[in-house]
Short mmCIF file of C-alpha atoms and ligand atoms in Angstrom, two decimals:
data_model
loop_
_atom_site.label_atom_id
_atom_site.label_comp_id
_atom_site.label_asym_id
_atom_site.label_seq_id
_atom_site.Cartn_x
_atom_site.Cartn_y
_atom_site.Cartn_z
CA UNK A 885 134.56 100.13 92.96
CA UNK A 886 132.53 97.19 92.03
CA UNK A 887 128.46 97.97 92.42
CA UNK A 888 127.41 95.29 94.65
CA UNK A 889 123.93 94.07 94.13
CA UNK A 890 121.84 92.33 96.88
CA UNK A 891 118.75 89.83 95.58
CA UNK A 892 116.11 88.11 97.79
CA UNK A 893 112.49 86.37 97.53
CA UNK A 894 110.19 86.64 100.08
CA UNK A 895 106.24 85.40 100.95
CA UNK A 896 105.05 82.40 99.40
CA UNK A 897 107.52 80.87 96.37
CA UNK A 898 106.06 80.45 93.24
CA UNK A 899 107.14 79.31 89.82
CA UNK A 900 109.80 81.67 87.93
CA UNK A 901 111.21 83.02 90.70
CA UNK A 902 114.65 81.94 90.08
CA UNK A 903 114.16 83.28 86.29
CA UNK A 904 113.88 86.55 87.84
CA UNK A 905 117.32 86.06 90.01
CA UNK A 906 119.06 84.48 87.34
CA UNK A 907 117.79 87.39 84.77
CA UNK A 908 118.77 90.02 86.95
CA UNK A 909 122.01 88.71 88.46
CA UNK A 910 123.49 87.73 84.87
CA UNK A 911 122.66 91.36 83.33
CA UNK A 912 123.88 92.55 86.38
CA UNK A 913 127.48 90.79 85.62
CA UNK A 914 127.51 91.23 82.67
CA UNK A 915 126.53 94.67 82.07
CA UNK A 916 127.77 96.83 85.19
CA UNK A 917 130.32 93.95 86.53
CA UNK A 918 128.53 93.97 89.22
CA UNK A 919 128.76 91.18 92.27
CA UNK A 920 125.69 89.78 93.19
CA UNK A 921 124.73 89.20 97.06
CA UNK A 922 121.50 86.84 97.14
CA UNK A 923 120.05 86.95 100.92
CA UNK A 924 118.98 83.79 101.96
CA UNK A 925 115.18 82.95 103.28
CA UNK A 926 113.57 86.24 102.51
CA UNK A 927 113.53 89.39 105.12
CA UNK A 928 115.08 86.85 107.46
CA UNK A 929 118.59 86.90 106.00
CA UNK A 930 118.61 90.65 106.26
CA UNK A 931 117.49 90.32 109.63
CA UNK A 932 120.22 87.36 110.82
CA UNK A 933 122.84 88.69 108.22
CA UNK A 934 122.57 85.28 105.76
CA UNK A 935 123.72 85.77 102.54
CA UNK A 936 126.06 84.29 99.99
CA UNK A 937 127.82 85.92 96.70
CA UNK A 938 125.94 84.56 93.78
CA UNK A 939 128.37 82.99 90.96
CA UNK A 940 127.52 82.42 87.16
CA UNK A 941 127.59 79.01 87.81
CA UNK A 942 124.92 78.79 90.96
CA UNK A 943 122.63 81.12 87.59
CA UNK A 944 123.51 78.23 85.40
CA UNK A 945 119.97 75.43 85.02
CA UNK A 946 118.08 77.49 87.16
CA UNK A 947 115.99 79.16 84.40
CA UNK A 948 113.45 76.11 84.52
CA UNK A 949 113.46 75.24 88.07
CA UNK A 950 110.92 75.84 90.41
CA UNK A 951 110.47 77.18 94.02
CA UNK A 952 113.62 79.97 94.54
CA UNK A 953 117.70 78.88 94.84
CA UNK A 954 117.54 81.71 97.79
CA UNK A 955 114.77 80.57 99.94
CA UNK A 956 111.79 82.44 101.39
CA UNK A 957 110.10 83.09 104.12
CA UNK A 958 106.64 84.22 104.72
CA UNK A 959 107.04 85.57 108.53
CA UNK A 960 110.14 87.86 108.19
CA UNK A 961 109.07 91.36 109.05
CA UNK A 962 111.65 93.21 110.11
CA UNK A 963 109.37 95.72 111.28
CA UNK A 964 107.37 93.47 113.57
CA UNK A 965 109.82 90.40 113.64
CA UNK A 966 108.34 87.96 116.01
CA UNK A 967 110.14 86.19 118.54
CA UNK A 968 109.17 83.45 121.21
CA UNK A 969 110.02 84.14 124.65
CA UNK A 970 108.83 81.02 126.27
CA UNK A 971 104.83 80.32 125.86
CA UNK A 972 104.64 83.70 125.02
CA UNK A 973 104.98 85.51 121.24
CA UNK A 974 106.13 89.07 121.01
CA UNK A 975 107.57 90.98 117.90
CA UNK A 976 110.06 93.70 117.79
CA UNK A 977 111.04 96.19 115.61
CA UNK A 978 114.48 95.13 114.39
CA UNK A 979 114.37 97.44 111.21
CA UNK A 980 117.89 98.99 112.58
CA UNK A 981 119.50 95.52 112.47
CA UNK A 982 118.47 95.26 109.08
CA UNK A 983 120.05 98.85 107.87
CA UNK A 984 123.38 97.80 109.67
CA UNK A 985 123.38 94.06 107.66
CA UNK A 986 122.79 95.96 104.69
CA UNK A 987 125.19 98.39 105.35
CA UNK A 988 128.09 95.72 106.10
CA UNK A 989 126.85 93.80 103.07
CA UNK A 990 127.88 97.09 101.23
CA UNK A 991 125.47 96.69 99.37
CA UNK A 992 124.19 99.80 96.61
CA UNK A 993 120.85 98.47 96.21
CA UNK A 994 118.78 95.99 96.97
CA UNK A 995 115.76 93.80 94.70
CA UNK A 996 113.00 92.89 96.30
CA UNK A 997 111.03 90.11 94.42
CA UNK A 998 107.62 89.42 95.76
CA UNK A 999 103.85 89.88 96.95
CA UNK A 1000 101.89 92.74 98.05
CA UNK A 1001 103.66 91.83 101.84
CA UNK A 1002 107.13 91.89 100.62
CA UNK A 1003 106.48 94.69 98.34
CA UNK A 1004 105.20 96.69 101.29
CA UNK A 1005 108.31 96.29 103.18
CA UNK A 1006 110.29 97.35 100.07
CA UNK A 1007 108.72 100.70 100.67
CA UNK A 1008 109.52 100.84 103.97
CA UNK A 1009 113.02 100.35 103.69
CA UNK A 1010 113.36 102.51 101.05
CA UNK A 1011 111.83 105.21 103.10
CA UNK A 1012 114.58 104.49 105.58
CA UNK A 1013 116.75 104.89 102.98
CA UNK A 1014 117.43 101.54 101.03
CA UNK A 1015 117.56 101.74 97.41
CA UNK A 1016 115.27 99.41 96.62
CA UNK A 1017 113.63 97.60 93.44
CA UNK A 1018 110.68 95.62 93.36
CA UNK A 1019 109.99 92.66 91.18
CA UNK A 1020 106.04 91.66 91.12
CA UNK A 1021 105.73 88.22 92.04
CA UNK A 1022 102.61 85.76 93.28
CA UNK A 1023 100.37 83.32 91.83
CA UNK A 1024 97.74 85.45 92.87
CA UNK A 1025 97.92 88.09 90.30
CA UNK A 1026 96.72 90.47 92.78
CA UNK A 1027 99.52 93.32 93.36
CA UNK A 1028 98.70 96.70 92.45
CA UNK A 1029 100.23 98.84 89.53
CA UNK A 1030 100.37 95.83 87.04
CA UNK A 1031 98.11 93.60 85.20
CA UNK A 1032 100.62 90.10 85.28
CA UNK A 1033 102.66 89.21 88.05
CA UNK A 1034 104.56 85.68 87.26
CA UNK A 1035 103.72 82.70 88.63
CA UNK A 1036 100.48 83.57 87.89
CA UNK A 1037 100.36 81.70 84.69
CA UNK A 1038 102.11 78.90 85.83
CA UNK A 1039 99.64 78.30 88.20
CA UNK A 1040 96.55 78.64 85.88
CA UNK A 1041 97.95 75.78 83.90
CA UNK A 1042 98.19 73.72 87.01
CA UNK A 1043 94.42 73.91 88.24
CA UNK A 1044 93.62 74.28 84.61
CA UNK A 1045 95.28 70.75 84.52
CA UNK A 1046 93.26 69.69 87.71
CA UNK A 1047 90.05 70.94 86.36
CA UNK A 1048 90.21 69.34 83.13
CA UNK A 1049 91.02 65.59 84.91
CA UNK A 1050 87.77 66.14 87.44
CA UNK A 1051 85.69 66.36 84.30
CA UNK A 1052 86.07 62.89 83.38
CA UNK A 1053 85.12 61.41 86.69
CA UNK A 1054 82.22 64.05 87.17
CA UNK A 1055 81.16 62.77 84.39
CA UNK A 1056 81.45 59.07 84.91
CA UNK A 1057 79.67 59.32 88.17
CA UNK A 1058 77.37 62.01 87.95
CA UNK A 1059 78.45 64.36 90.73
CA UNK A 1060 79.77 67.54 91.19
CA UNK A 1061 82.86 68.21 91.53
CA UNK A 1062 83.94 71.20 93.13
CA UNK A 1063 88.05 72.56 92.91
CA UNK A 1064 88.87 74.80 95.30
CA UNK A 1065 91.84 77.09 94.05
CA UNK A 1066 94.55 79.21 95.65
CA UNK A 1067 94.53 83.08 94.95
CA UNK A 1068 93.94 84.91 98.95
CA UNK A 1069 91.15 87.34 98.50
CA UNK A 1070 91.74 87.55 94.76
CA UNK A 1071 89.42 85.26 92.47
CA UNK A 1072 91.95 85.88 89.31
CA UNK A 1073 93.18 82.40 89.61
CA UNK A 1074 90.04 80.99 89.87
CA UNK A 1075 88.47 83.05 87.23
CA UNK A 1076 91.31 82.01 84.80
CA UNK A 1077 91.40 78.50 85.56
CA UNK A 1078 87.85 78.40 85.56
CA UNK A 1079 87.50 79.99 82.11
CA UNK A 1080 90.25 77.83 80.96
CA UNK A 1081 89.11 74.50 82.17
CA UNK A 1082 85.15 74.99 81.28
CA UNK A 1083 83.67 75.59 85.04
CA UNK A 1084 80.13 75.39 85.29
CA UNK A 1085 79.88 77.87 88.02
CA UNK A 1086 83.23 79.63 89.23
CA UNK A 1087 82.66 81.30 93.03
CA UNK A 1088 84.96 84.39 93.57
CA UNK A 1089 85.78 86.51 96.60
CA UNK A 1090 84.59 89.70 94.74
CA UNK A 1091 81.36 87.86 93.85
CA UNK A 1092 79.10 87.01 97.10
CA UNK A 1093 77.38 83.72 96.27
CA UNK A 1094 73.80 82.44 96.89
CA UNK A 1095 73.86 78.72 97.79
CA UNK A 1096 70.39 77.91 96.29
CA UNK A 1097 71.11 79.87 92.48
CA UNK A 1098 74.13 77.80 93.12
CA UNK A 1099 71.46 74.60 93.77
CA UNK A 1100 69.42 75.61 91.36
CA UNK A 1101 71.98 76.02 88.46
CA UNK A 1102 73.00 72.03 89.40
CA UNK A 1103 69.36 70.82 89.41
CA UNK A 1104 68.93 72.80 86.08
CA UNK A 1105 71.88 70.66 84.40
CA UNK A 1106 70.85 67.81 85.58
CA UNK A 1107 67.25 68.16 84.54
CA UNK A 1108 69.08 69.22 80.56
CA UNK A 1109 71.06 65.41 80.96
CA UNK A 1110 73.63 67.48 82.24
CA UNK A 1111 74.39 65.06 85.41
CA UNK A 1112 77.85 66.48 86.25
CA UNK A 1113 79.14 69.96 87.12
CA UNK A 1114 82.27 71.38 87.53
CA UNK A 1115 82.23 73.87 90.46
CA UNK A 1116 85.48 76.33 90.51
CA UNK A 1117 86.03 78.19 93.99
CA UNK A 1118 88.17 80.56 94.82
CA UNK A 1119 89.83 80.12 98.70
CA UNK A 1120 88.59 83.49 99.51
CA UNK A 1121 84.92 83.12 98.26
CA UNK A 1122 81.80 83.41 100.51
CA UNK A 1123 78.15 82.82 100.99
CA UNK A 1124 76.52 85.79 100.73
CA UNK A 1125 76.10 87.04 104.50
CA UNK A 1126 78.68 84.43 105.20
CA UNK A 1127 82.40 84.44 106.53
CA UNK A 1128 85.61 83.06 104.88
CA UNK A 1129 86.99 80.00 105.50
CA UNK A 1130 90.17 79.91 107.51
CA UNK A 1131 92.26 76.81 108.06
CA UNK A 1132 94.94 78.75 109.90
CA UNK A 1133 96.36 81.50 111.93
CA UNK A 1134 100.12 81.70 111.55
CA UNK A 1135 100.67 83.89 114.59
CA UNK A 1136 104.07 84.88 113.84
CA UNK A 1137 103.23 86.08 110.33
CA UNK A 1138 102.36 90.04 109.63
CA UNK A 1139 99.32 88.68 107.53
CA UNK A 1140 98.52 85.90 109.52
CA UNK A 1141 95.33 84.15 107.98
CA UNK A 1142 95.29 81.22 105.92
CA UNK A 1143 92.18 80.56 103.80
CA UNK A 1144 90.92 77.27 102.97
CA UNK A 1145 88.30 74.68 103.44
CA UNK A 1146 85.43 76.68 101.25
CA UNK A 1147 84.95 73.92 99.39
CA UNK A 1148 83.81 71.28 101.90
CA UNK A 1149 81.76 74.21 103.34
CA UNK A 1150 80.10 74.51 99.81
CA UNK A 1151 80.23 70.46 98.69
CA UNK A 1152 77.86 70.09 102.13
CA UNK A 1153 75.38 72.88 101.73
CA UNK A 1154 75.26 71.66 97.79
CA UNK A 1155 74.52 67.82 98.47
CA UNK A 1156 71.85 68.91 100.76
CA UNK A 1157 69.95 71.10 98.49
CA UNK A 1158 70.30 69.33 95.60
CA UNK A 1159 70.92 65.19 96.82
CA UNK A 1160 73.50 65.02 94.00
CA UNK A 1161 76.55 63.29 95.54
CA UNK A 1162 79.58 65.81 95.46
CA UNK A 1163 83.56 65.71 96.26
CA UNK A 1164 85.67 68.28 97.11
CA UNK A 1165 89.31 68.55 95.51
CA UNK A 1166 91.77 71.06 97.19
CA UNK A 1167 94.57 71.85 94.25
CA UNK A 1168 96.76 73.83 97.36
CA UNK A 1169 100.00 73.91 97.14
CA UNK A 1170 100.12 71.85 94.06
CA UNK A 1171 100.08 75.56 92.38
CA UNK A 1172 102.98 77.12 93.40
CA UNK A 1173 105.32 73.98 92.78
CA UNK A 1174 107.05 72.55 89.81
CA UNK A 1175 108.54 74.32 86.49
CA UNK A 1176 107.30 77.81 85.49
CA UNK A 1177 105.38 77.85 82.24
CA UNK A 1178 106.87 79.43 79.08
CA UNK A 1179 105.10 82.57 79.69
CA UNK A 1180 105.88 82.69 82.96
CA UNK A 1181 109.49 82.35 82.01
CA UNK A 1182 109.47 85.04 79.70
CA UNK A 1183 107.64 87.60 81.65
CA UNK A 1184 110.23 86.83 84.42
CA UNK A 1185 113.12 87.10 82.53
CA UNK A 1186 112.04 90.67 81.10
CA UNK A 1187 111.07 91.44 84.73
CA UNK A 1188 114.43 90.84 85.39
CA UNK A 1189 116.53 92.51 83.22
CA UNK A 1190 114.08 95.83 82.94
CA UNK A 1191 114.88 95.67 86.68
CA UNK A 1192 118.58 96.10 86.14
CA UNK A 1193 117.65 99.22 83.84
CA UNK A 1194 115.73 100.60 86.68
CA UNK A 1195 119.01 100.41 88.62
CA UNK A 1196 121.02 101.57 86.48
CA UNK A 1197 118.99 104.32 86.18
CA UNK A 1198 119.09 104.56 89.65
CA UNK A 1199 114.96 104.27 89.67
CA UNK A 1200 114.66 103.09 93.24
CA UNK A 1201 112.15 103.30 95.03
CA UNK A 1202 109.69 101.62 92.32
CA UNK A 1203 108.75 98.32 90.94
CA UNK A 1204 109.02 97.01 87.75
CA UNK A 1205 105.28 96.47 86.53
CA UNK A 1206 102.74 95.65 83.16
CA UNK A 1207 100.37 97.72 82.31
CA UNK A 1208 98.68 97.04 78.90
CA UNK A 1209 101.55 94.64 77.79
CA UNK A 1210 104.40 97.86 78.13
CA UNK A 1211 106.59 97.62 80.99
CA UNK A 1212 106.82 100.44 83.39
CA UNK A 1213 107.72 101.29 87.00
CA UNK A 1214 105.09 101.75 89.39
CA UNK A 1215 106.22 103.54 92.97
CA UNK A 1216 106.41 101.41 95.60
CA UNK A 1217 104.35 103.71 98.03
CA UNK A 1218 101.48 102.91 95.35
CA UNK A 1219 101.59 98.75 95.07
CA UNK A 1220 101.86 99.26 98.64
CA UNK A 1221 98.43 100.52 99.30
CA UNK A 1222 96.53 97.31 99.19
CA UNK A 1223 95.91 94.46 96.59
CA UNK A 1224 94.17 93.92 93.34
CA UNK A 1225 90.66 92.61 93.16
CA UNK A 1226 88.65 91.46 89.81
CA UNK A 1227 86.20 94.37 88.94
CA UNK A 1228 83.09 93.75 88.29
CA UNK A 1229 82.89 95.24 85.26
CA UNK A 1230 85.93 92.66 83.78
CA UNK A 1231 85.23 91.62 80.27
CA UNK A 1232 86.40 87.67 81.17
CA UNK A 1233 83.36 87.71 83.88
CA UNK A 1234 81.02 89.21 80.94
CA UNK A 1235 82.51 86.52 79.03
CA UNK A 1236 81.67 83.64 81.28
CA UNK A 1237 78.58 85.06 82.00
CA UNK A 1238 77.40 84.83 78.28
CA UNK A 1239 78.27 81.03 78.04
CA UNK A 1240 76.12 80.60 80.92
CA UNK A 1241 78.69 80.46 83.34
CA UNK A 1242 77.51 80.79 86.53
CA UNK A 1243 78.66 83.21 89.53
CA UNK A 1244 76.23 82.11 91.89
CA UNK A 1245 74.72 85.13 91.62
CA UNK A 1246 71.15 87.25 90.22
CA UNK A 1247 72.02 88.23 86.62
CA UNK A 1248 69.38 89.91 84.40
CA UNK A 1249 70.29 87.88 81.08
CA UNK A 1250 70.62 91.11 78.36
CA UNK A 1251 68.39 90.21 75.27
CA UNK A 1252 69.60 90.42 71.73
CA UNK A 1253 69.58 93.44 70.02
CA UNK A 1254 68.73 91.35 67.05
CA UNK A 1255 65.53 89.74 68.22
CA UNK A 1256 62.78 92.36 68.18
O1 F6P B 2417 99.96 84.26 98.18
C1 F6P B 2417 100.20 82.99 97.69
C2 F6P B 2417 99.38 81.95 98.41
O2 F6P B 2417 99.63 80.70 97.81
C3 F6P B 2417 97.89 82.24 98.47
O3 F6P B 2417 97.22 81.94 97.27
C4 F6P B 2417 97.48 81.38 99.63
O4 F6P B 2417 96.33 81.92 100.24
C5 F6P B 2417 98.66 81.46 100.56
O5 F6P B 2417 99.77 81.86 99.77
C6 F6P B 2417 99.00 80.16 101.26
O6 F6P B 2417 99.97 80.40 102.21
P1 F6P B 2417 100.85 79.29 102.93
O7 F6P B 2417 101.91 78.84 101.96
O8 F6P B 2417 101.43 79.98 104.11
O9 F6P B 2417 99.94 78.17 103.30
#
């Protein structure tokens, strides 16, 4: 009997996702013979039974191209599936639909390929009895048990991109400029870009800030002939004592906040404390679209393939992770247990810091050991 493989994406898409299903579908094929099942639209298709049999030929092109061939969706739980009855929202556990689908699918395992949400309900199935893979995906960086996800570096380049443009007109009209960047409660992307595209002061969620060292660190420029600055700030990032900045609720989804809108929050309180004229520039969803970097498409297409090892192995249960550049699994019960922040102790922050980088917060400034 032919092993039949099912494939699907779920939460928000990202670049290199269909790297990953083209990676592990052709090993698949080629290696085990194996027919490939890619559910459509994320949890949902195993929820409404959508699926089609992937060919080599729907693989073929799609190592470059953006967004996923399989569709996603980022309210599919089919533990707490929601469902409008009228005005009214309620959400039902329709886990038992889902082992039947599978079950007529025939399918002998099944590769999950997303966030901290998706991953989550990897474990869950598998505790019900699905063998499951997981394949760490989100341009957040932030899932647990490895240090890269892809799409992570695809989206550095893109605010990296954005970053680099703003200087110019900062600089042409004296203002700041503040880019507020994607990444949830996670500052990686920020912290990267920031790095990346020379930030005067980057404003992570790990990383509290205070609105007048903010001030003060633009009035300081300025009064150096310094009469731009380049603010980087992550979604997630607050005053100190503040709240986050939401710009939605999606009811129906499991995780159901949106973040954004720090940055005209922080472009207000700025101009008012310091009278330099500021814009705001939202990068969005302008960094989860287009091609997926080079990196980005070789970390996915090693995700892939180490994924059909894992199967083959018959490793379920576990995702496919980094840790210090080897690749190993990481059980699912573990990514599942929350998401990954920046220390505080991370040498790119130390970094920053030493090029004067500001994080809008105190810092004692260490002296040189070779000044006495
Ligand atoms: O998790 C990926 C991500 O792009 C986050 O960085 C962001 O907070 C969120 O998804 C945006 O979600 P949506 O696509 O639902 O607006």
């Amino acid at each position: 009997m032919r092993k039949r493989i099912g494939i699907l994406s779920g939460g928000g898409d990202c670049p290199g996702i269909n790297a990953v299903i083209r990676a592990v579908a052709k090993k698949a094929m080629l290696e085990m013979d194996a027919e490939i099942i890619g559910i459509e639209d994320g949890y949902e298709g195993l929820v409404n039974n959508k699926y089609r049999h992937l060919e080599l030929s729907e693989l073929s092109g799609i190592l470059t191209l953006g967004g996923t061939i399989l569709g996603t969706s980022k309210k599919a739980n089919p533990y707490r599936y929601a469902i409008h009855q009228g005005d009214n929202l309620i959400f039902k556990d329709l886990s038992r639909r889902c082992l039947d689908n599978i079950e007529k699918m025939e399918l002998d395992c099944l590769v999950c390929i997303g966030g901290d949400g998706t991953l989550s309900i990897a474990y869950k199935l598998f505790t019900d009895g699905v063998p499951v893979i997981g394949v760490p995906k989100t341009i957040d960086n932030d899932i647990l048990g490895t240090d890269i996800t892809f799409g992570f570096d695809s989206a550095v380049w893109i605010a990296t991109e954005g970053i680099d443009r703003l200087h110019t007109t900062a600089q042409s009209h004296h203002r700041v400029m503040i880019v507020e960047v994607m990444g949830h409660n996670a500052g990686w992307l920020s912290l990267h870009s920031g790095v990346a595209g020379g930030g005067d002061i980057i404003l992570i969620p790990e990383i509290p800030y205070d609105i007048d060292i903010v001030a003060q660190k633009v009035k300081d420029r300025n009064r150096r002939g310094k009469r731009f600055s380049i603010i980087v700030v992550a979604e997630g990032a607050k005053a100190k004592g503040g709240d986050i900045v939401i710009r939605r609720i999606v009811k129906e989804s499991s995780d159901p906040i949106r973040l954004g809108g720090i940055g005209f929050v922080l472009g207000q309180a700025l101009e008012n404390a310091t009278k330099v004229e500021t814009r705001t520039v939202v990068m969005g969803h302008l960094q989860r679209g287009g091609s997926p970097t080079p990196y980005d498409r070789v970390l996915a297409t090693q995700l892939g393939t180490k994924a059909v090892d894992m199967i083959k192995k018959r490793q379920f249960g576990h995702m496919v992770g980094v840790q210090r550049n080897e690749f190993i699994k990481v059980s699912l019960k573990e990514v599942s247990k929350g998401v990954r922040k920046i220390p505080l102790d991370n040498p790119l922050i130390a970094s920053a810091r030493s090029l004067d980088t500001s994080f809008g917060d105190k810092v004692k400034r260490s002296t040189s050991p070779f000044r006495s």
